[in-house]
PDB file of C-alpha atoms in Angstrom:
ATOM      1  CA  UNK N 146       0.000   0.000   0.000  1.00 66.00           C
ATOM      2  CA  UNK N 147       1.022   3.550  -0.986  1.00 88.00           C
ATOM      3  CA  UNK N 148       2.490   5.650   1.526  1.00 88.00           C
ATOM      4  CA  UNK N 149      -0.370   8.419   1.046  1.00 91.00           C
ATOM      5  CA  UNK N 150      -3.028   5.607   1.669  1.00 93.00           C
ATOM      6  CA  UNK N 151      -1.872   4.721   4.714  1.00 93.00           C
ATOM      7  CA  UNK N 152      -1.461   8.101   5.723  1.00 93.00           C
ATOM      8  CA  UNK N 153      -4.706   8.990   5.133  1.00 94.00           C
ATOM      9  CA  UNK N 154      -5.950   6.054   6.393  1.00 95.00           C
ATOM     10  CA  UNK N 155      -4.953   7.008   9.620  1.00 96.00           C
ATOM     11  CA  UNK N 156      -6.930  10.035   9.302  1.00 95.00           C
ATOM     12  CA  UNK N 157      -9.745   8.275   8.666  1.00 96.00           C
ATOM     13  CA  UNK N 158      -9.613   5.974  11.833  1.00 97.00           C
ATOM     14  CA  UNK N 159      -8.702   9.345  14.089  1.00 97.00           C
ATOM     15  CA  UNK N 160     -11.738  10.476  12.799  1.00 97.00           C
ATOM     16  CA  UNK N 161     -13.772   7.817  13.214  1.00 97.00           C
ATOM     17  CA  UNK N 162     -12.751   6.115  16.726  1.00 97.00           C
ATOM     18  CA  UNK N 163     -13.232  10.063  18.120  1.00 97.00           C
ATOM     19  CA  UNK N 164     -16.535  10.552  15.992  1.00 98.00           C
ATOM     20  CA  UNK N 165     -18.002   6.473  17.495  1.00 97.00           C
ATOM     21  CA  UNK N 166     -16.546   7.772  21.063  1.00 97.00           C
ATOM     22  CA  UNK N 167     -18.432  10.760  21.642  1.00 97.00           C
ATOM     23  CA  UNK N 168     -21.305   9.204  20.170  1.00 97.00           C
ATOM     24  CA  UNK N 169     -21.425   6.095  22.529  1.00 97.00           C
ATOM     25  CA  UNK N 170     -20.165   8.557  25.240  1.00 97.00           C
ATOM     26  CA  UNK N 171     -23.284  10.648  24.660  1.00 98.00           C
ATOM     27  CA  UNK N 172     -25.028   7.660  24.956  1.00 97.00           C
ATOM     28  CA  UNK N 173     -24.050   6.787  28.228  1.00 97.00           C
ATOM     29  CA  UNK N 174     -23.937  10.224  29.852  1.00 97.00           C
ATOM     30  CA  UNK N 175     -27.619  10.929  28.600  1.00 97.00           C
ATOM     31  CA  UNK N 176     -28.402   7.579  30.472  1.00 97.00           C
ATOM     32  CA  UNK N 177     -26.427   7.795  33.551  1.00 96.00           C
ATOM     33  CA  UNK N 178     -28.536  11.508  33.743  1.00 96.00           C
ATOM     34  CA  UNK N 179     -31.332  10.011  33.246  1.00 96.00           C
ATOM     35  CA  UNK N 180     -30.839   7.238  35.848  1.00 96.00           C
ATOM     36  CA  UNK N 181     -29.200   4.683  34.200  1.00 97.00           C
ATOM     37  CA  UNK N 182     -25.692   3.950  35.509  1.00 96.00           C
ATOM     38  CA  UNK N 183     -24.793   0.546  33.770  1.00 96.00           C
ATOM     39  CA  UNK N 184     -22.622   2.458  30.809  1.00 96.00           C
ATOM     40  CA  UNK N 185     -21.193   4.730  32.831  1.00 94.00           C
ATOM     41  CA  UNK N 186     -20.030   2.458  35.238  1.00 94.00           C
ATOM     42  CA  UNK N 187     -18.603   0.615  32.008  1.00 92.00           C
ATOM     43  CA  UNK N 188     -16.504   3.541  31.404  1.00 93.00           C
ATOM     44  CA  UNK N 189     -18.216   4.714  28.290  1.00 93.00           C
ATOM     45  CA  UNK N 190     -19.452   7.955  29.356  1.00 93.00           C
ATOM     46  CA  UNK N 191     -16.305   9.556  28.587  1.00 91.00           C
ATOM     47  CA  UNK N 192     -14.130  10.351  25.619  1.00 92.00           C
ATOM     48  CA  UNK N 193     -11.057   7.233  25.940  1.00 94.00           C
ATOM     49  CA  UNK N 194     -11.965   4.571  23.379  1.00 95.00           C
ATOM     50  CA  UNK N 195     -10.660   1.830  24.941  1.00 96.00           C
ATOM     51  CA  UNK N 196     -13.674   0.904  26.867  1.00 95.00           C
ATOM     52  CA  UNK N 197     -15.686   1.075  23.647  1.00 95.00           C
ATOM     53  CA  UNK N 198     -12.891  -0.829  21.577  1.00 96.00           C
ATOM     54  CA  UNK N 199     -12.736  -3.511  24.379  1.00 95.00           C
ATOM     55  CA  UNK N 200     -16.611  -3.886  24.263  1.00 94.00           C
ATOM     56  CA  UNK N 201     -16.725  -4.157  20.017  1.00 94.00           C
ATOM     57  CA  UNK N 202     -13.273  -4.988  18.995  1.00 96.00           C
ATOM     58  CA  UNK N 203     -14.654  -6.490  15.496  1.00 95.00           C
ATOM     59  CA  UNK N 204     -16.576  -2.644  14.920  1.00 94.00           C
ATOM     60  CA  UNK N 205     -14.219  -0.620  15.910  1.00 96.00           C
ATOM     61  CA  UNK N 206     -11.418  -2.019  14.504  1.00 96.00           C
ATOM     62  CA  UNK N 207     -11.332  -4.990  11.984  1.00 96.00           C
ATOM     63  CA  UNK N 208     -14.018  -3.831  10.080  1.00 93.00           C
ATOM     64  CA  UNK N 209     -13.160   0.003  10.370  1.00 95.00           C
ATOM     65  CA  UNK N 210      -9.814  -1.321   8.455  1.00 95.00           C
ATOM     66  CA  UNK N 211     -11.550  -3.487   6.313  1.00 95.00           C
ATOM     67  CA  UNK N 212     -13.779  -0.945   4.812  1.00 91.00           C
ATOM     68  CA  UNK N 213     -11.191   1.421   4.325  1.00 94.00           C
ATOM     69  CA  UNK N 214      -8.926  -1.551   2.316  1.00 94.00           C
ATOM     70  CA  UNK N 215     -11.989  -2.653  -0.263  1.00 91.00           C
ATOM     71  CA  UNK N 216     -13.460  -0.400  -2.410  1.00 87.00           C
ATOM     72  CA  UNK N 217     -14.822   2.470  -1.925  1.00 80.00           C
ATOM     73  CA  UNK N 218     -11.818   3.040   0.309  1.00 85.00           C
ATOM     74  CA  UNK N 219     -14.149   5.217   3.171  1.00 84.00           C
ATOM     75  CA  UNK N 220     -14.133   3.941   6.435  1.00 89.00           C
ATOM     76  CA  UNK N 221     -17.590   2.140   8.605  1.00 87.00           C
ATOM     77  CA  UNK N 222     -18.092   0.463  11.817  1.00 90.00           C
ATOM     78  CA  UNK N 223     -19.932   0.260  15.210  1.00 90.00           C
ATOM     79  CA  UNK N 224     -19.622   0.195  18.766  1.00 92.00           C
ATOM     80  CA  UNK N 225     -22.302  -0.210  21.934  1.00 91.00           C
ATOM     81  CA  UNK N 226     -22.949   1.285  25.247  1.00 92.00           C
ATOM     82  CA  UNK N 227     -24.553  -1.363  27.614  1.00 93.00           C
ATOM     83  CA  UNK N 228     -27.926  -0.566  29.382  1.00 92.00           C
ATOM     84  CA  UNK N 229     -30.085  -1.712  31.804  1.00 94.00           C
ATOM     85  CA  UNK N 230     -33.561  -3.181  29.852  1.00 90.00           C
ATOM     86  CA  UNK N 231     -35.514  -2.753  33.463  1.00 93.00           C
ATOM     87  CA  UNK N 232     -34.883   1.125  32.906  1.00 94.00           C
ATOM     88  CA  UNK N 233     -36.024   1.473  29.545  1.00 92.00           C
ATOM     89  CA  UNK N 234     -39.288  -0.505  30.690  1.00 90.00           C
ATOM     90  CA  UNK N 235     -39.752   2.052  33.732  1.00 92.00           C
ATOM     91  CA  UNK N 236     -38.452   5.016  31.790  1.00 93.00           C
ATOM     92  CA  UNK N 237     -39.487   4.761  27.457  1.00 91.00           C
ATOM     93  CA  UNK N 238     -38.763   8.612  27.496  1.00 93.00           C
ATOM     94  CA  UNK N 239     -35.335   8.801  28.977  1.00 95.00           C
ATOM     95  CA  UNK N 240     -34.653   5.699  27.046  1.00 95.00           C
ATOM     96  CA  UNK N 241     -35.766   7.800  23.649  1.00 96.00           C
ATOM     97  CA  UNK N 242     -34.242  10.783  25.057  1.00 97.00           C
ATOM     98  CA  UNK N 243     -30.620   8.310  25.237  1.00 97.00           C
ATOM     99  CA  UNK N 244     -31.002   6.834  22.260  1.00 97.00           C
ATOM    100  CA  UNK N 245     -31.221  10.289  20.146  1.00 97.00           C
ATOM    101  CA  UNK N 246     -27.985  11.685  21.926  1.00 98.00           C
ATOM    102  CA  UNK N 247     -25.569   9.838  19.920  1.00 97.00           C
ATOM    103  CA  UNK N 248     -26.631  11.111  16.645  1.00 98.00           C
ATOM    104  CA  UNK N 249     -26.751  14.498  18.251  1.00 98.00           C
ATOM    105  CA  UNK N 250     -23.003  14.110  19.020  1.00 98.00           C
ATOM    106  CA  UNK N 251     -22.725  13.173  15.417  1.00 98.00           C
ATOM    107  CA  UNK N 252     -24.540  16.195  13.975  1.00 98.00           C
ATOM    108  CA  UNK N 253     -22.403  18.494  16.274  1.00 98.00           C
ATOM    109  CA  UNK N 254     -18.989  17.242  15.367  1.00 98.00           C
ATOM    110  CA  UNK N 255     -20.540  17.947  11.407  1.00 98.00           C
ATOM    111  CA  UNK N 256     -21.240  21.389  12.785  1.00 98.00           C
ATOM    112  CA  UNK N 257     -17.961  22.128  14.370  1.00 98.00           C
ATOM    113  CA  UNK N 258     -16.587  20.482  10.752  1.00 98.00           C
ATOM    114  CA  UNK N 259     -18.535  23.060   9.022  1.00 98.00           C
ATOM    115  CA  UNK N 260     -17.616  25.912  11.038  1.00 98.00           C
ATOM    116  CA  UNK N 261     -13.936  24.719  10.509  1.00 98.00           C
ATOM    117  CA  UNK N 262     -14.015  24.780   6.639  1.00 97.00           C
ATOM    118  CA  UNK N 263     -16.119  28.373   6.884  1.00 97.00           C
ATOM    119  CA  UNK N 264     -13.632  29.963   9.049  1.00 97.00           C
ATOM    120  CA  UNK N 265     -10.694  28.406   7.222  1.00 96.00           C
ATOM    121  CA  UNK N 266     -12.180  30.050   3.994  1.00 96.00           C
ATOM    122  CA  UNK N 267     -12.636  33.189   5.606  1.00 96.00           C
ATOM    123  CA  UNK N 268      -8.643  33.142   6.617  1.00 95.00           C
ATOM    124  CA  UNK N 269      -7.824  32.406   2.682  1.00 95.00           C
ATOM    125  CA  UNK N 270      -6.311  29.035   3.776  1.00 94.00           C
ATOM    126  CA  UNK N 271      -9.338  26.825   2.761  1.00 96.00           C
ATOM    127  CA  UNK N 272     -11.451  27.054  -0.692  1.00 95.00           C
ATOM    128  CA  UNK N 273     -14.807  25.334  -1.947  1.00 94.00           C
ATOM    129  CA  UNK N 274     -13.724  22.494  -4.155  1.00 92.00           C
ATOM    130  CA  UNK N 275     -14.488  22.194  -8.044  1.00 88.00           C
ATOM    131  CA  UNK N 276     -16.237  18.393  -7.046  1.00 87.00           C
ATOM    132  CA  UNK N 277     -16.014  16.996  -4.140  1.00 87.00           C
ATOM    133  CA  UNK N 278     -15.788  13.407  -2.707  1.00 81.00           C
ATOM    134  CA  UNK N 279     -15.603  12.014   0.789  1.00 78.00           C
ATOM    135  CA  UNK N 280     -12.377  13.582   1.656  1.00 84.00           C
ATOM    136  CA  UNK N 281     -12.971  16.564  -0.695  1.00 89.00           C
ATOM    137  CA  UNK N 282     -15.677  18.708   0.610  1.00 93.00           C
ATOM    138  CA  UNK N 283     -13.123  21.529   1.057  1.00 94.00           C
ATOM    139  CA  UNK N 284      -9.821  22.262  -0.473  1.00 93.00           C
ATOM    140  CA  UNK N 285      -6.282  23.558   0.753  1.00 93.00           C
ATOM    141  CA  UNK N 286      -4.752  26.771  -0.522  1.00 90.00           C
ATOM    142  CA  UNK N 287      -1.218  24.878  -0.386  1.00 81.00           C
ATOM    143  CA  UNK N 288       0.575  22.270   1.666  1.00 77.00           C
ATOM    144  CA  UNK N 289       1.174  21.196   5.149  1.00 81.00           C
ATOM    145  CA  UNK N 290      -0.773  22.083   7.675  1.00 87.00           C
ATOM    146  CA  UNK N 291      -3.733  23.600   5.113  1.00 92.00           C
ATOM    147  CA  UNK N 292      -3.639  20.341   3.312  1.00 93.00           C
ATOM    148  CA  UNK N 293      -4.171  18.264   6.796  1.00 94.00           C
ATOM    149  CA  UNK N 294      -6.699  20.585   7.704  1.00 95.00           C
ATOM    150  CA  UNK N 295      -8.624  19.941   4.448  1.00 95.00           C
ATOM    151  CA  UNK N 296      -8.768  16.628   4.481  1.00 95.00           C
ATOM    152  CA  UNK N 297      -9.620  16.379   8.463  1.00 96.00           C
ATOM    153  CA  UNK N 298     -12.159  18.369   8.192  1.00 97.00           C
ATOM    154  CA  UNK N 299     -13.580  16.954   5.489  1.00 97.00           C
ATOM    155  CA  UNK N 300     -13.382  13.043   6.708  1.00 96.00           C
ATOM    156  CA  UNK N 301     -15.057  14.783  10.032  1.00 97.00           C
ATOM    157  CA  UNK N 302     -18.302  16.489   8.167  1.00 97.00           C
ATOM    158  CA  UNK N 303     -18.821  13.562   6.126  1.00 96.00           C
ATOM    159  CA  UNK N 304     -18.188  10.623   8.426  1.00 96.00           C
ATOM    160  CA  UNK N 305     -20.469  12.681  10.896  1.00 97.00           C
ATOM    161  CA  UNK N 306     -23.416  13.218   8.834  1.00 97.00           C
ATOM    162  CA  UNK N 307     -23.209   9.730   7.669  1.00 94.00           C
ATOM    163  CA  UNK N 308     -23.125   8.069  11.201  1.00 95.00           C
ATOM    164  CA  UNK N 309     -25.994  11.183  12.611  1.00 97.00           C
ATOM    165  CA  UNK N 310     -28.885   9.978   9.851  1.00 96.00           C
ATOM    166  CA  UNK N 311     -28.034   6.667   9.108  1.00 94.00           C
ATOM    167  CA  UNK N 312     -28.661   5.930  13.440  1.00 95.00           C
ATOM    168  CA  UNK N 313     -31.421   7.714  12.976  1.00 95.00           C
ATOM    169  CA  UNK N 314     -33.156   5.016  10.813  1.00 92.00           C
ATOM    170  CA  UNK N 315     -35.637   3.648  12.997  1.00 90.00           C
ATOM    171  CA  UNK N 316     -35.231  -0.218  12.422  1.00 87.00           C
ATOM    172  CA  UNK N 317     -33.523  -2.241  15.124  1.00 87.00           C
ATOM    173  CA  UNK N 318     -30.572  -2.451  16.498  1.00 87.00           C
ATOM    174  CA  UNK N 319     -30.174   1.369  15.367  1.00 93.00           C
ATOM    175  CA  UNK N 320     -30.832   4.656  18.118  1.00 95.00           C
ATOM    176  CA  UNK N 321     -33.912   5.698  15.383  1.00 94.00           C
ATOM    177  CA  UNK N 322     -35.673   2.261  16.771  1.00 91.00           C
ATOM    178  CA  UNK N 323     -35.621   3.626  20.409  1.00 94.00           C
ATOM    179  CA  UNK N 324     -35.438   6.938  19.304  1.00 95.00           C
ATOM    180  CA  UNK N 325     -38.883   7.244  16.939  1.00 94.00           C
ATOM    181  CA  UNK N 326     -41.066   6.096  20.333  1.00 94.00           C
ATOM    182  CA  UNK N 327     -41.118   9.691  21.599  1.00 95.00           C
ATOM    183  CA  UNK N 328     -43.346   9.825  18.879  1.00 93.00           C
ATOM    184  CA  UNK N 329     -46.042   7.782  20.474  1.00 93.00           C
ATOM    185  CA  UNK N 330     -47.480   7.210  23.744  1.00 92.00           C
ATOM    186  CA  UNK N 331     -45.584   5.639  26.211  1.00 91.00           C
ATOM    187  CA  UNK N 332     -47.579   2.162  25.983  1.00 90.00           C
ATOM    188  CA  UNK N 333     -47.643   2.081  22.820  1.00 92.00           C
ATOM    189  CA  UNK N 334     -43.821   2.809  22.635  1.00 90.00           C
ATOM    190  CA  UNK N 335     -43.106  -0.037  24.980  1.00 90.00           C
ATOM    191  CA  UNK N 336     -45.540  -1.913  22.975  1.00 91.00           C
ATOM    192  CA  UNK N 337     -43.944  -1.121  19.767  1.00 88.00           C
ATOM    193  CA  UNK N 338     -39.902  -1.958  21.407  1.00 87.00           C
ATOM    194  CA  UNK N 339     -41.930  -5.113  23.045  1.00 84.00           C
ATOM    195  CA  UNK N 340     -42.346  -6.566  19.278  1.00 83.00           C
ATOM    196  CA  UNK N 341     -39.232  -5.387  17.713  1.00 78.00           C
ATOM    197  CA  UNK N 342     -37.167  -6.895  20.273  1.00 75.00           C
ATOM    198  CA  UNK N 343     -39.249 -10.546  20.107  1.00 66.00           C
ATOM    199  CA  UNK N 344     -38.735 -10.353  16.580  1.00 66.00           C
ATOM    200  CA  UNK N 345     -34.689 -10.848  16.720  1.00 70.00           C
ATOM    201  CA  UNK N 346     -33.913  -8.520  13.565  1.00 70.00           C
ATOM    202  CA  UNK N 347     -30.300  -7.863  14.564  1.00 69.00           C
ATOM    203  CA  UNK N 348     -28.129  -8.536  11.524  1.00 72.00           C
ATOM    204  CA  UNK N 349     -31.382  -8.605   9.344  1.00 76.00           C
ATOM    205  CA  UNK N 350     -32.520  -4.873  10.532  1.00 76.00           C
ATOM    206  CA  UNK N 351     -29.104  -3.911  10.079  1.00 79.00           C
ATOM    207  CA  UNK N 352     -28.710  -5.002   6.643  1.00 82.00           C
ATOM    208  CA  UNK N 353     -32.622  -3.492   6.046  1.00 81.00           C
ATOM    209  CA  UNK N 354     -30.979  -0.416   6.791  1.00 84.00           C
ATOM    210  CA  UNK N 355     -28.101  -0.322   4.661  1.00 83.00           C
ATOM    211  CA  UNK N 356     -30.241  -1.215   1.768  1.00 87.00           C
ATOM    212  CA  UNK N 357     -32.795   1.808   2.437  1.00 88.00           C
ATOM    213  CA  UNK N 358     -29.591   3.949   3.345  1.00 90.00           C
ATOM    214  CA  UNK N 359     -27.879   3.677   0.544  1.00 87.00           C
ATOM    215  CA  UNK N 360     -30.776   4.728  -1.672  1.00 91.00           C
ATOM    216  CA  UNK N 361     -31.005   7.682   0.233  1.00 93.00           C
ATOM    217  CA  UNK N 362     -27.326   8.607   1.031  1.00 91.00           C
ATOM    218  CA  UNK N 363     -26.865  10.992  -2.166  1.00 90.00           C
ATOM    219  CA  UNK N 364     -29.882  12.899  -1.219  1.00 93.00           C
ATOM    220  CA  UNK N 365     -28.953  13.658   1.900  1.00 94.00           C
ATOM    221  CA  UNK N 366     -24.993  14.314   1.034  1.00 93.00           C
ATOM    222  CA  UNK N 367     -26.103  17.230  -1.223  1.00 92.00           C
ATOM    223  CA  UNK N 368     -28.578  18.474   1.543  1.00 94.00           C
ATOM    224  CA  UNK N 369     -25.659  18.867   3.829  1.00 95.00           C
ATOM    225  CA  UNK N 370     -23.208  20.024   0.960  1.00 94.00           C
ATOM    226  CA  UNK N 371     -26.097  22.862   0.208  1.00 93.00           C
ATOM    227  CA  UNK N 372     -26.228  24.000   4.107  1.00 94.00           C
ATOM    228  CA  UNK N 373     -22.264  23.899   4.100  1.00 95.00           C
ATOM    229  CA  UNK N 374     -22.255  25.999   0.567  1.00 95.00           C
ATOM    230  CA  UNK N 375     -25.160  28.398   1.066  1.00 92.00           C
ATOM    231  CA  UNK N 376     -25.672  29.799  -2.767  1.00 86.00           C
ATOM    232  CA  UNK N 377     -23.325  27.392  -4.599  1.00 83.00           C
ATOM    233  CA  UNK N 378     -24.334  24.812  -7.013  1.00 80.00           C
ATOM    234  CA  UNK N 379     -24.796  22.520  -4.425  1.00 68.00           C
ATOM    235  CA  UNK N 380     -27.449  24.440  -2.761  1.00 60.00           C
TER     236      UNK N 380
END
């Protein structure tokens, strides 16, 4: 493998063991808050990884790598924050409440990206790409740190957005599942998590939700290229 690919590579799993940390960590904190201690005395309500990468070695690690390697070379993986079942059962709205925190972590990290690239524009280091890909969605005016900056920032938006709306699906195992019940009454929440969770989707909800997400995925990439380029092409 070329030097460059590995280097950027390793950009790509900074970004995304930080990006699955605070999401998992949001996770837990949300819960301990709300009265659930089980992740927190896990050590996942905080921002060191190695709790998380202890608890899903296979996400966070072989197949982050492995989706970077294969084609299209961007990189994908999970982790988990335990919690305690009795909880959700007394408390459906906390739970809902701690399952949308994660993508909210998500969705701030792509706002801190975007206010990265905007400022870095405004200093004449940073410009708005001619296209853009996955770890193009802003450009360095030269090398070095500019170029670093560029790329970071981009991995960051784009990883982030991905991660915030795609956990927002709501099919189990994914946050939208718990998440979509603050929607409904509280029985019929519990009713509605009752069947989902007799029906054992697992793998089968997760590859549901690929399918559905990938349909979807270029809509919502210009979406968030249009609120990052007010006025451009894109928006």
């Amino acid at each position: 493998m070329a030097p460059d690919f590995i280097a950027l590579g390793m950009i790509w799993y900074i970004v995304f063991l930080f990006s699955t940390t605070c999401h998992e960590g949001a996770h837990s904190l949300v819960a301990r808050l709300g009265g659930d201690p089980t992740a927190f005395h896990g050590g996942q309500a905080s921002l060191n990884p190695l709790p998380h990468i202890r608890r899903a070695p296979f996400g966070m690690v072989i197949v982050p790598i492995l989706t970077y390697i294969l084609p299209p070379h961007w990189m994908f993986g999970w982790a988990s924050a335990p919690y305690d079942p009795a909880w959700q059962q007394r408390f459906p709205r906390r739970a809902g409440w701690m399952a949308l925190a994660g993508p909210a972590a998500n969705f701030t990290l792509a706002t801190v990206a975007a206010l990265g690239i905007r400022v870095g524009m405004s200093l004449g280091y940073l410009r708005m790409p001619e296209s853009v890909g996955f770890t193009h969605i802003t450009q360095a005016n030269g090398t070095g740190g500019a170029e670093f900056a560029a790329t970071f920032l981009s991995i960051l938006f784009v990883l982030n957005v991905l991660l915030g709306t795609f956990n927002l699906l709501p099919v189990p195992p994914l946050d939208g599942h718990t998440a979509v019940t603050l929607l409904m009454s509280e029985k019929a929440g519990l009713r509605f998590l009752d069947w989902t969770s007799s029906q054992n989707f697992g793998m089968m909800g997760i590859i549901l939700a690929w399918v559905l997400y990938d349909r979807i995925f270029g809509d919502i990439f210009r979406l968030a290229l249009a609120l990052l380029y007010p006025g451009s092409r894109w928006g």
